[in-house]
Short mmCIF file of C-alpha atoms in Angstrom, two decimals:
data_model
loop_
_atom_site.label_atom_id
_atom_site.label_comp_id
_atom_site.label_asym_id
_atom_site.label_seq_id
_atom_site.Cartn_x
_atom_site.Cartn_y
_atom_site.Cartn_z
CA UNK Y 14 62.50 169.03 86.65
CA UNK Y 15 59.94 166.80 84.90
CA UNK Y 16 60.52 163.68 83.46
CA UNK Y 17 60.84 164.34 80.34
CA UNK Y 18 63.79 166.74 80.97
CA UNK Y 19 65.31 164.34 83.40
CA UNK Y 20 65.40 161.47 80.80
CA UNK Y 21 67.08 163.87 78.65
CA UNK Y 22 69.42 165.11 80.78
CA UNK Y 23 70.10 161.26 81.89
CA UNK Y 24 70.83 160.06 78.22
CA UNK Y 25 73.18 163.15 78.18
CA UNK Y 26 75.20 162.39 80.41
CA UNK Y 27 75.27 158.72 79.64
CA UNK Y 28 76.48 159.90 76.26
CA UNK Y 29 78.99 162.15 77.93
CA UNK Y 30 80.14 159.46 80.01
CA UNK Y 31 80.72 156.40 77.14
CA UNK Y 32 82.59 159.06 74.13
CA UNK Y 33 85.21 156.79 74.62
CA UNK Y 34 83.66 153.40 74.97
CA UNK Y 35 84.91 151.19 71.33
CA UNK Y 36 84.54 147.61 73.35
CA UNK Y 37 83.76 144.74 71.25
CA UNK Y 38 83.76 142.29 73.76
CA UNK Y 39 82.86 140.82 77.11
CA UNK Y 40 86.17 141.33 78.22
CA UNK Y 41 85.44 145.25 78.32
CA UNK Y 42 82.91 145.13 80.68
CA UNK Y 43 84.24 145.10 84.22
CA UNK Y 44 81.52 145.83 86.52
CA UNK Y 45 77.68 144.19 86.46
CA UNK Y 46 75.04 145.79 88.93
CA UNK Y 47 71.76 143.26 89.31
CA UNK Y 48 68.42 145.51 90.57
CA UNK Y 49 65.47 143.64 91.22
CA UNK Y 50 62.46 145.19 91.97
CA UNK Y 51 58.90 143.37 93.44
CA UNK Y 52 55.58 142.20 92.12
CA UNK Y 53 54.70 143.29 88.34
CA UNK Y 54 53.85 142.25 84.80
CA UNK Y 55 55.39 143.26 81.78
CA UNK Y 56 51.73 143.91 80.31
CA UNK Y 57 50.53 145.80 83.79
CA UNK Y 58 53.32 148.20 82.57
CA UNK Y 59 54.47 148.26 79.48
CA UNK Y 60 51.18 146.63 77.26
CA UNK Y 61 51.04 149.89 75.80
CA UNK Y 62 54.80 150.57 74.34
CA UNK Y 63 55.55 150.86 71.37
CA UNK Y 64 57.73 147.69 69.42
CA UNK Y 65 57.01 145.54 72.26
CA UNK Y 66 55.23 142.08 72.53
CA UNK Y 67 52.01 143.74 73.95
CA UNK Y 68 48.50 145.10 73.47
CA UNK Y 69 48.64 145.18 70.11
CA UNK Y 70 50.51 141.50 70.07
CA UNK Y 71 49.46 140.08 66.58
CA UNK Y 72 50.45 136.31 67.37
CA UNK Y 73 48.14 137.00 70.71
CA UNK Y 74 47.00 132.84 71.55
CA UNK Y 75 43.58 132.00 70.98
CA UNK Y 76 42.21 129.48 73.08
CA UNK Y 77 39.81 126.70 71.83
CA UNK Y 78 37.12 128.10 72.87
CA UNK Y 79 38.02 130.89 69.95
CA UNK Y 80 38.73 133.41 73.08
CA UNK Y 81 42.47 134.74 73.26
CA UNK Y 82 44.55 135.48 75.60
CA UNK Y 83 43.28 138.79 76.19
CA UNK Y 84 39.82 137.73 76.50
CA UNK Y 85 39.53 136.69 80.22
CA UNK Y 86 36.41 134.90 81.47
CA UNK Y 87 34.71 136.23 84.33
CA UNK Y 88 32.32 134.71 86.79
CA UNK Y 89 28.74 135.14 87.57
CA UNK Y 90 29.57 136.03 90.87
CA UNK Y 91 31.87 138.65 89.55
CA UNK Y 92 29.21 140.25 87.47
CA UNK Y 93 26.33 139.57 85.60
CA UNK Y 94 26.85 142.23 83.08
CA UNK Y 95 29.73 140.42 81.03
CA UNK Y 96 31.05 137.30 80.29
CA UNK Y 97 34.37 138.53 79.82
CA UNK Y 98 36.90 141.08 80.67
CA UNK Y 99 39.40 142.07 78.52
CA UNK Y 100 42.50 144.29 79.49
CA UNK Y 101 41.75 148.18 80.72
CA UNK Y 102 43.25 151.00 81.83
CA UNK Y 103 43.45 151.39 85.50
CA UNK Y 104 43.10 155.37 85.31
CA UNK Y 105 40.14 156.18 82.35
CA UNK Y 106 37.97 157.94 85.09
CA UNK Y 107 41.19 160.43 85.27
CA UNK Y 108 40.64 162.98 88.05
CA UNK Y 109 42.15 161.95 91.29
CA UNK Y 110 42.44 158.23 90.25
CA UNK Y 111 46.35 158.54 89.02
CA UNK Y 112 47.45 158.66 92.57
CA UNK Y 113 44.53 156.82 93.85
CA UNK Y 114 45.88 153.64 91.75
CA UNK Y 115 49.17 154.10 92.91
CA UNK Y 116 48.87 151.55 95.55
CA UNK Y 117 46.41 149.34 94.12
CA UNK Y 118 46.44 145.43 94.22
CA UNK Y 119 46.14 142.88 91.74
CA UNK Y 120 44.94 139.81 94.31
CA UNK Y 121 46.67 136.81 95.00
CA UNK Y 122 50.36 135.99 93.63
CA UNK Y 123 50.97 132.30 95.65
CA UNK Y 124 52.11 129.01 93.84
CA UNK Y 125 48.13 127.99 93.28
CA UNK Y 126 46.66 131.91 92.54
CA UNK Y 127 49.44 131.44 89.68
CA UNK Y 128 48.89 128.23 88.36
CA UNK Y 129 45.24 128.48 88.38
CA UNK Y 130 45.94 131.56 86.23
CA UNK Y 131 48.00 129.47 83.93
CA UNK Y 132 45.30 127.19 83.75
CA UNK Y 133 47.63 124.16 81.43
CA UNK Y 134 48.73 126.66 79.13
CA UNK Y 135 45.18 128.32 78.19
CA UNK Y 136 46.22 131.71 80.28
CA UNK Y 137 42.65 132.47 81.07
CA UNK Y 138 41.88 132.81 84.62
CA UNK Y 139 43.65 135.73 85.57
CA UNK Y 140 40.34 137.72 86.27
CA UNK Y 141 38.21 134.35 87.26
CA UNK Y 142 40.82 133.25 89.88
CA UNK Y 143 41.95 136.10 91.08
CA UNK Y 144 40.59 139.42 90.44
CA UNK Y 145 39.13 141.82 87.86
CA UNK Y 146 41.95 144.13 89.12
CA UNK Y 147 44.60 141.49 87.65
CA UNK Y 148 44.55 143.04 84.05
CA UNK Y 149 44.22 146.68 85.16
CA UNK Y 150 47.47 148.29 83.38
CA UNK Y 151 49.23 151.71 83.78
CA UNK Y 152 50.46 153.93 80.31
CA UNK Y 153 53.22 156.31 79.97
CA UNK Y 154 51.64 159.12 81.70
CA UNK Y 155 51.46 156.82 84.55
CA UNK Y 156 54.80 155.48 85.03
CA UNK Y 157 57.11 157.90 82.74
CA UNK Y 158 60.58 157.08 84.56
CA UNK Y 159 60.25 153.31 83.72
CA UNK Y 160 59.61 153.86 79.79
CA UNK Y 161 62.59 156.38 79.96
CA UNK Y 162 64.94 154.06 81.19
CA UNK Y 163 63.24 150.78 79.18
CA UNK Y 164 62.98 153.33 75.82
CA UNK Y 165 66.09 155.15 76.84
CA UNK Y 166 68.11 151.57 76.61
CA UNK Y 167 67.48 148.15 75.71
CA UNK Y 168 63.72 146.15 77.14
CA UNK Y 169 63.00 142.92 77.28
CA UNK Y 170 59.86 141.88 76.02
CA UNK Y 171 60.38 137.80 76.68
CA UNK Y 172 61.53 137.82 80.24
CA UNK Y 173 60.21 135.49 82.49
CA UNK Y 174 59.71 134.86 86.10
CA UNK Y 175 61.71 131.84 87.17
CA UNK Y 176 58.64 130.06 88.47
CA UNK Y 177 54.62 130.29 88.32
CA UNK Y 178 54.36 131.60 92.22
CA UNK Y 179 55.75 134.36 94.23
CA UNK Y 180 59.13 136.57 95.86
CA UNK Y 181 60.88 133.92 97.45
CA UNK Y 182 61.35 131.15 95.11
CA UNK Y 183 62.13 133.46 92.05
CA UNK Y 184 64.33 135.24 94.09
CA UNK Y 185 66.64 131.88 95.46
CA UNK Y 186 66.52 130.95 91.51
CA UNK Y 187 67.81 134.44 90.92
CA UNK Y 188 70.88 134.37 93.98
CA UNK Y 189 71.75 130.30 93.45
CA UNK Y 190 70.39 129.09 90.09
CA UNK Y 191 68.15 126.78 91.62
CA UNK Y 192 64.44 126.25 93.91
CA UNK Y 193 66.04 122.46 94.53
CA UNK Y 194 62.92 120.96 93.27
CA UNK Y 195 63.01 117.04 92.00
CA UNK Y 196 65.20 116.26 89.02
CA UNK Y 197 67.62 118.57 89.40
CA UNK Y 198 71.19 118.71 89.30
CA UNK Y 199 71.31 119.15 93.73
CA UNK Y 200 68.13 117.07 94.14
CA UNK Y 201 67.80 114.01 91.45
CA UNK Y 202 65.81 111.56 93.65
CA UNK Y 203 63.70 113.59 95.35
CA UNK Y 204 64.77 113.42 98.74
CA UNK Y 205 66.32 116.58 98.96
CA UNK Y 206 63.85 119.55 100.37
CA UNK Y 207 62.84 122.48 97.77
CA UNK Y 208 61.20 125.99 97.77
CA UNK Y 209 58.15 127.03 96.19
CA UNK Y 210 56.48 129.46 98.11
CA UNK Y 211 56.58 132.19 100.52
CA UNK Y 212 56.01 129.73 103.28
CA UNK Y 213 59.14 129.17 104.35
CA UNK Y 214 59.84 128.72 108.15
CA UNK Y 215 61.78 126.32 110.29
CA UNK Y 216 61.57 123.01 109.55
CA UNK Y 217 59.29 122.35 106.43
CA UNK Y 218 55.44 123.27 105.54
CA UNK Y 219 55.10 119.50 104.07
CA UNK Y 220 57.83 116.84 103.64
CA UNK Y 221 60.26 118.18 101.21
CA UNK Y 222 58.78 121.40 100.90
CA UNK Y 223 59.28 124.63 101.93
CA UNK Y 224 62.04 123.49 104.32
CA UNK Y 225 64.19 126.38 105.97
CA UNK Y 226 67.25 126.80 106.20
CA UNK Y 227 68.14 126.02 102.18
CA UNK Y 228 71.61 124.48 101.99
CA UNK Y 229 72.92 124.17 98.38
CA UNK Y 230 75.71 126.27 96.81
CA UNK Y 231 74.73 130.30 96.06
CA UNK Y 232 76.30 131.86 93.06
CA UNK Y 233 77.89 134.05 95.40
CA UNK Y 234 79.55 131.05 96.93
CA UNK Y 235 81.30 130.53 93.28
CA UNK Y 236 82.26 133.90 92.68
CA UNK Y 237 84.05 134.22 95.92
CA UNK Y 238 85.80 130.74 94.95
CA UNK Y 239 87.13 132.23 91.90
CA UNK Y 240 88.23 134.94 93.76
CA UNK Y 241 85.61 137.65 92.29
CA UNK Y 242 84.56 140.44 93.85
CA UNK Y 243 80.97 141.08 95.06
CA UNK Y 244 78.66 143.37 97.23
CA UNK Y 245 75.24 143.16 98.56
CA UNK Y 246 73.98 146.41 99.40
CA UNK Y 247 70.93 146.56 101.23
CA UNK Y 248 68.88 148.48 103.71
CA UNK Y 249 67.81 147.28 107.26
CA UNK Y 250 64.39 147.39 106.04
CA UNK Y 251 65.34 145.49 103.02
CA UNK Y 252 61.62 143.64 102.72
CA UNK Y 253 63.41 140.01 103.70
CA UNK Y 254 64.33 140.04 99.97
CA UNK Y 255 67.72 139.31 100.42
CA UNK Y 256 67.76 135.37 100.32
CA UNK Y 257 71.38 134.50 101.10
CA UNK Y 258 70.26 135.19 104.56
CA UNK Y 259 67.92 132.04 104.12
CA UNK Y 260 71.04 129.96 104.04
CA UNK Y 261 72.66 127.45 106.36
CA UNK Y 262 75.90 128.66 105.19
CA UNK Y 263 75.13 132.26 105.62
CA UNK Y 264 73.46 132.41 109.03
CA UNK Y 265 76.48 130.06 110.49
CA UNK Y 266 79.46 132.28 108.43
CA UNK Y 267 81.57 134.12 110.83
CA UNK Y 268 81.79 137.83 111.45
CA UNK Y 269 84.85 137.64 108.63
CA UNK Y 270 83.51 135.77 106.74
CA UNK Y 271 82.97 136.67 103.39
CA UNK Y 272 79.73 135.43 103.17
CA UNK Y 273 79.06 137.92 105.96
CA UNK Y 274 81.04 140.86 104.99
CA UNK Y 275 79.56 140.45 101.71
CA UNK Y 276 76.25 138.89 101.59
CA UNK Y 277 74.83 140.12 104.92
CA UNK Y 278 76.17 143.72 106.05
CA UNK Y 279 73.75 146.62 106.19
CA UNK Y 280 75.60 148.95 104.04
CA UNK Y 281 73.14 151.02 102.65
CA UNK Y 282 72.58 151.98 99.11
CA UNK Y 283 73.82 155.58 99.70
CA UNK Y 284 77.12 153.01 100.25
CA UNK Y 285 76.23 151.97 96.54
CA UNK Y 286 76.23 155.62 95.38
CA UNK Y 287 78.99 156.42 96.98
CA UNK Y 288 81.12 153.53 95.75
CA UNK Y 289 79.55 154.16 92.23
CA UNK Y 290 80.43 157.99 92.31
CA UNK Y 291 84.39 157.15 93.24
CA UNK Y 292 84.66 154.53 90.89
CA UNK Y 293 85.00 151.65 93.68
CA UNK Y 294 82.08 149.20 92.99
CA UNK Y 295 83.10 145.79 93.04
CA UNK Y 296 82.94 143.52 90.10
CA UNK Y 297 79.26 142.31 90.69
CA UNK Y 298 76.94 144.14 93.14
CA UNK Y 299 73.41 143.04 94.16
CA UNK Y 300 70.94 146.04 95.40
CA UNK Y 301 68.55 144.81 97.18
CA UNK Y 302 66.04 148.31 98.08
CA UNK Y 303 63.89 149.36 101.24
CA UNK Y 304 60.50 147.75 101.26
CA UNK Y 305 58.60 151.26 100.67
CA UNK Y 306 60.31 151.78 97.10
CA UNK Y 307 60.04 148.02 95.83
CA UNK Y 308 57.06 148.71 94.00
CA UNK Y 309 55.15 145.73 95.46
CA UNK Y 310 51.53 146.45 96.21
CA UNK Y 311 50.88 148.77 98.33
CA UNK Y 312 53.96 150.70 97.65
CA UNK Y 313 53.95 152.94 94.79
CA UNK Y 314 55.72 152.79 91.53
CA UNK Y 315 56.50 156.12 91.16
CA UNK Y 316 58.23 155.96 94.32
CA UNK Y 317 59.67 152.75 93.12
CA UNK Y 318 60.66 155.29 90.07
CA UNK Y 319 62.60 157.64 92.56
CA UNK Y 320 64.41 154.74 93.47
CA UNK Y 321 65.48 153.38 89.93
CA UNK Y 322 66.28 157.19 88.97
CA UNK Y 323 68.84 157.36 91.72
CA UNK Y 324 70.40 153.42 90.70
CA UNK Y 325 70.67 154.94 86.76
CA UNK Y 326 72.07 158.21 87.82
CA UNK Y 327 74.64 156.38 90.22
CA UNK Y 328 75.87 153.84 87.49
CA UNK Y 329 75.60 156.29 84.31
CA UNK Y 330 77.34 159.30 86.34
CA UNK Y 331 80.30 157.37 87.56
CA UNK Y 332 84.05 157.28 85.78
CA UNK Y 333 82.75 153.37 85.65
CA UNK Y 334 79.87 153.84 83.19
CA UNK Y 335 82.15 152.76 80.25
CA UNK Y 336 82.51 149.60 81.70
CA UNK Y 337 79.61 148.44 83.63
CA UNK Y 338 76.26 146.64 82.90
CA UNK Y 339 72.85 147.62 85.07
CA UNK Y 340 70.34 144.86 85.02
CA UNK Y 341 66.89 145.83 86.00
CA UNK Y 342 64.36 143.00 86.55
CA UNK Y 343 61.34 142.14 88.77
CA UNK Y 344 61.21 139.22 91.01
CA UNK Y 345 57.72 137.87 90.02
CA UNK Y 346 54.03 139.49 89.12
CA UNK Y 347 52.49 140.05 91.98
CA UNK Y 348 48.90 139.11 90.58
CA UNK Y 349 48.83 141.45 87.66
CA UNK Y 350 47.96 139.48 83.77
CA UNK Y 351 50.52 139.44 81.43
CA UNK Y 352 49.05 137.50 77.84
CA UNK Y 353 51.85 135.45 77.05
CA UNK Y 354 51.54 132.01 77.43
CA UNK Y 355 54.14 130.74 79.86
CA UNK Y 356 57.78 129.26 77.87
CA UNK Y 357 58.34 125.99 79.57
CA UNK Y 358 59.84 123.23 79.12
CA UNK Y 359 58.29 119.93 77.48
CA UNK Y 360 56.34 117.70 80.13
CA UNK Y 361 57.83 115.44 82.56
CA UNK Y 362 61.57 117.35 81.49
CA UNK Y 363 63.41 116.56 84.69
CA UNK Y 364 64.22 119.42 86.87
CA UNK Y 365 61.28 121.38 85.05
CA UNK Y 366 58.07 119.33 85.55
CA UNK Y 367 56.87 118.35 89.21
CA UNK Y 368 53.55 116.91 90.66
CA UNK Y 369 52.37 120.15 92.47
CA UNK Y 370 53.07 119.03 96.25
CA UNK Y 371 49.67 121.41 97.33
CA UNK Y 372 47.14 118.67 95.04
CA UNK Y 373 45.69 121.18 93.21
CA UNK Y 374 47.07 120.65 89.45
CA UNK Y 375 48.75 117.70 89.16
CA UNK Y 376 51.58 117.20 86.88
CA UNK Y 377 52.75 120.85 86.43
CA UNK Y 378 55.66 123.00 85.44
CA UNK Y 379 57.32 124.65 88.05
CA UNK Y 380 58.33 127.82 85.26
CA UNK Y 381 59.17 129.61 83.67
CA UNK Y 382 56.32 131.99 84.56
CA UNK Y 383 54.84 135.14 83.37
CA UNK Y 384 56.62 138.29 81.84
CA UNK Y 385 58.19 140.69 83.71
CA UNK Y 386 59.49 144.55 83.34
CA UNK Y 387 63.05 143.82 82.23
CA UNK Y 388 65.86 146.48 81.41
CA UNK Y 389 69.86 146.63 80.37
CA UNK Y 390 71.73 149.86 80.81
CA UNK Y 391 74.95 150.34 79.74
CA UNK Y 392 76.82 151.94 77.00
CA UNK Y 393 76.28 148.66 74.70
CA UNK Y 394 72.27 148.54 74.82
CA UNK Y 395 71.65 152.04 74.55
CA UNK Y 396 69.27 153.35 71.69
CA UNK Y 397 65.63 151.89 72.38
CA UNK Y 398 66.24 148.29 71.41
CA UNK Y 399 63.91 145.26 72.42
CA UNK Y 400 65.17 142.25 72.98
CA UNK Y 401 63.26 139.28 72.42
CA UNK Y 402 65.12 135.86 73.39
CA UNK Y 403 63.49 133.69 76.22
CA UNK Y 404 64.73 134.27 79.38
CA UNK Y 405 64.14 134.27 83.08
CA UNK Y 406 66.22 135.28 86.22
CA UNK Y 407 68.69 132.51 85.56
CA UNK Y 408 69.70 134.23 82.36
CA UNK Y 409 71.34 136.71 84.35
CA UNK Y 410 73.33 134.16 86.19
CA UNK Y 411 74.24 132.54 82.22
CA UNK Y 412 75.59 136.21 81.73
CA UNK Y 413 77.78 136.21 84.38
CA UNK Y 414 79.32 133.01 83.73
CA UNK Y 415 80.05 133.77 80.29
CA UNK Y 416 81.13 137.23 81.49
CA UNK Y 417 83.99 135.76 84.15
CA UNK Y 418 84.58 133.08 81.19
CA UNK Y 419 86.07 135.57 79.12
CA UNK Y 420 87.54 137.37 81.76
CA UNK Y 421 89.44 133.87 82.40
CA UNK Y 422 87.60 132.56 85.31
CA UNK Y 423 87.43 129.18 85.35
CA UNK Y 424 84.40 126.57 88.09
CA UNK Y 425 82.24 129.68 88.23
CA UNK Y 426 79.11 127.51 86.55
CA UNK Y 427 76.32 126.66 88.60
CA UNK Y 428 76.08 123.22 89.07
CA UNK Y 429 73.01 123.65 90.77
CA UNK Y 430 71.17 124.91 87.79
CA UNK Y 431 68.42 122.49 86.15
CA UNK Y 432 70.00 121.70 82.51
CA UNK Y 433 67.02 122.73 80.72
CA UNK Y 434 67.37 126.47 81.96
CA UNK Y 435 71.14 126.65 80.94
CA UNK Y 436 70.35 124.90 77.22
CA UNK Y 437 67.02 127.19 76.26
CA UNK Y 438 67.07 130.18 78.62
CA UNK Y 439 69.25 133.10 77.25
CA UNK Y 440 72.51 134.25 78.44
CA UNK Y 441 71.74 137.74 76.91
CA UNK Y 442 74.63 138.25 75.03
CA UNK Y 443 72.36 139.10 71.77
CA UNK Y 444 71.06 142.07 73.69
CA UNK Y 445 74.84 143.76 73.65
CA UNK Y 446 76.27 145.57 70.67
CA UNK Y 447 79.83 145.64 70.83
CA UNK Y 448 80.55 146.39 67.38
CA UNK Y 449 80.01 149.75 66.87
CA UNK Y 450 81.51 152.61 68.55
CA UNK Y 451 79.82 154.71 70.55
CA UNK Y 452 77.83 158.27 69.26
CA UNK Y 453 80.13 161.39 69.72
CA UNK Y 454 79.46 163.51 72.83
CA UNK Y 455 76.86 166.38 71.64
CA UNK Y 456 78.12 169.46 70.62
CA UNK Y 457 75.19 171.43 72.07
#
């Protein structure tokens, strides 16, 4: 089957599925699935897609030095044949190279690799600081399952990584609202410990930093108090990117523990198709994927594809479709350029601004970062929509609270998460149409 057919055969059935979905509120949707892949840029895939913030971006930044954003200097010691590089196409020698690229790297994705890239705002040492391979991109042809499902539904062009440096801390933002950095809600003085890298190990890389075990509240940890259901399916070889497991309260839960039961079983994700196909998921499920499909360098995205075919096919093939919501995000960039300046808060905004603990930049936000690949499936963003709001990983924590609000839960907001996120990061709802019914079933 190629892809083409597939995607057609996918919205098919999604239509088949949602003939009788008329919801016009939050209240309709009953089920919300969170996928989050590894380590890429919204422009290293989707620069070239149509209606989207990218390649052809006409409010692209230009820099004082009359250079934009897509302009990126390059160093002597790079090459003495240009001053500049400016985004290209990882596969224009054709041939063999499609595959060849498949596992390619970017460079460096850490807390100061990311910043330096930043560079105060100017966005214009991605190749400089990191490599040439940075703002290398893929097209269509390249990675045809992920502008099926982004095309086939609704993309995000103004999604954000929750902070400017790599897996870990976005991930902990995305599974408890917070990296417990100064000024926030857990940590107001200071004196608590926070996470900003991938460093994390017993004890702490530098005082207050990096400190392992974490210990504040999880967003699981509210949903179970409000007595919501929830699931983490993962593999064994789940790439450490399950980060409840990096908490006190996790590693000393009991064996009946919900925290354990939930938040640290191997169940598999054929568990997650199966529950999926019998109409048994619970009310929020994390899927958390095998290391070799995550996508992150040097694993492939067209096996990440596979992988994302068989999540879609699960949620838009089950007698739940109707009333479930599949979020599709990344975790961070991995290395690879994306143009758009950074959203962040004004400086020195508590929670938001920090002097960077490593010496190398000073007075710095901690995010939001860079763009990232960002998807909605369900039977309320379907028809090739972009949305364009501000968001980052704690957005999708915002939906959920507003999502068990009008379900009637009541404590299920994070107190953990910094007050500028909640006020200017969305909470999505604009990307959901619940006013119009859905499109008849096809008659042939």
């Amino acid at each position: 089957m190629s892809w083409i057919s597939y995607f057609e055969v996918m919205i098919y059935f999604a239509l088949a599925v949602s003939v009788s979905v008329s919801a016009d509120s939050l209240e309709d949707i009953k089920h919300v699935v969170l996928f989050m892949q590894e380590n890429r840029a919204f422009d290293h895939y989707f620069g070239t897609m149509a209606g989207v913030r990218g390649f052809a971006d006409p409010n692209v930044q230009v820099n004082p030095d009359g250079r934009t954003t897509f302009q990126q200097p390059v160093t002597k010691q790079q090459t003495n044949k240009a001053d500049q590089l400016t985004p290209w196409y990882i596969n224009y020698l054709g041939g063999e190279w499609p595959e060849a690229t498949q596992c390619m790297g970017a460079g460096d994705w850490g807390w100061e690799h990311m910043h330096a890239a930043y560079n105060g705002g100017l966005t214009n040492q991605w190749a400089a600081t990191n490599t040439p391979y940075s703002i290398g991109f893929f097209k269509r042809s390249d990675i045809p399952v992920h502008f099926d499902i982004a095309e086939g539904w609704t993309v995000g062009d103004m999604y954000q990584e929750s902070v400017l440096g790599s897996t870990d801390p976005n991930r902990i933002i995305w599974m408890s609202g917070t990296v417990n950095n100064p000024g926030t809600p857990n940590n107001p003085d200071g004196d608590g410990n926070m996470i900003l890298d991938n460093n994390a190990s017993p004890g702490c890389e530098k005082p207050h930093l990096n400190c392992y075990p974490f210990t504040w509240k999880t967003m699981p940890e509210y949903w179970t108090d409000a007595g919501v259901s929830w699931q983490v399916y993962q593999e064994v070889d789940n790439f450490q990117d399950n980060m409840l497991a990096y908490f006190t309260q996790y590693q000393k839960a009991g064996k009946d523990s919900p925290l354990t039961k939930h938040g640290k079983a191997y169940l598999g994700l054929q568990q997650f198709y199966n529950d999926a196909a019998n109409g048994t998921l619970p009310e929020i499920s994390y899927i958390v994927g095998p290391a070799e499909l995550s996508e992150h360098y040097p694993y492939l995205p067209s096996d990440g594809a596979w992988l994302q075919k068989k999540v879609v096919d699960a949620v838009t093939s089950s007698p739940l479709y109707n009333e479930t919501v599949l979020i599709i995000s990344y975790d961070e960039v991995g290395g690879y350029a994306d143009h758009v300046t950074p959203y962040t808060a004004p400086k020195d905004t508590p929670g938001e601004w920090i002097h960077d603990p490593y010496g190398m930049v000073g007075n710095t936000p901690v995010g939001p970062g860079f763009r990232l690949p960002f998807s909605i499936i369900s039977p309320w963003t379907r028809g090739g929509h972009v949305f364009t709001e501000h968001a980052d990983h704690n957005s999708q924590n915002l939906f959920i609270e507003e999502w068990l609000t009008a379900h009637g839960h009541q404590n299920i907001r994070s107190k953990e998460m910094p007050p500028w996120r909640r006020e200017h990061m969305s909470n999505l709802l604009k990307a959901f149409d619940f006013d119009h019914v859905s499109p008849p079933f096809p008659s042939s």
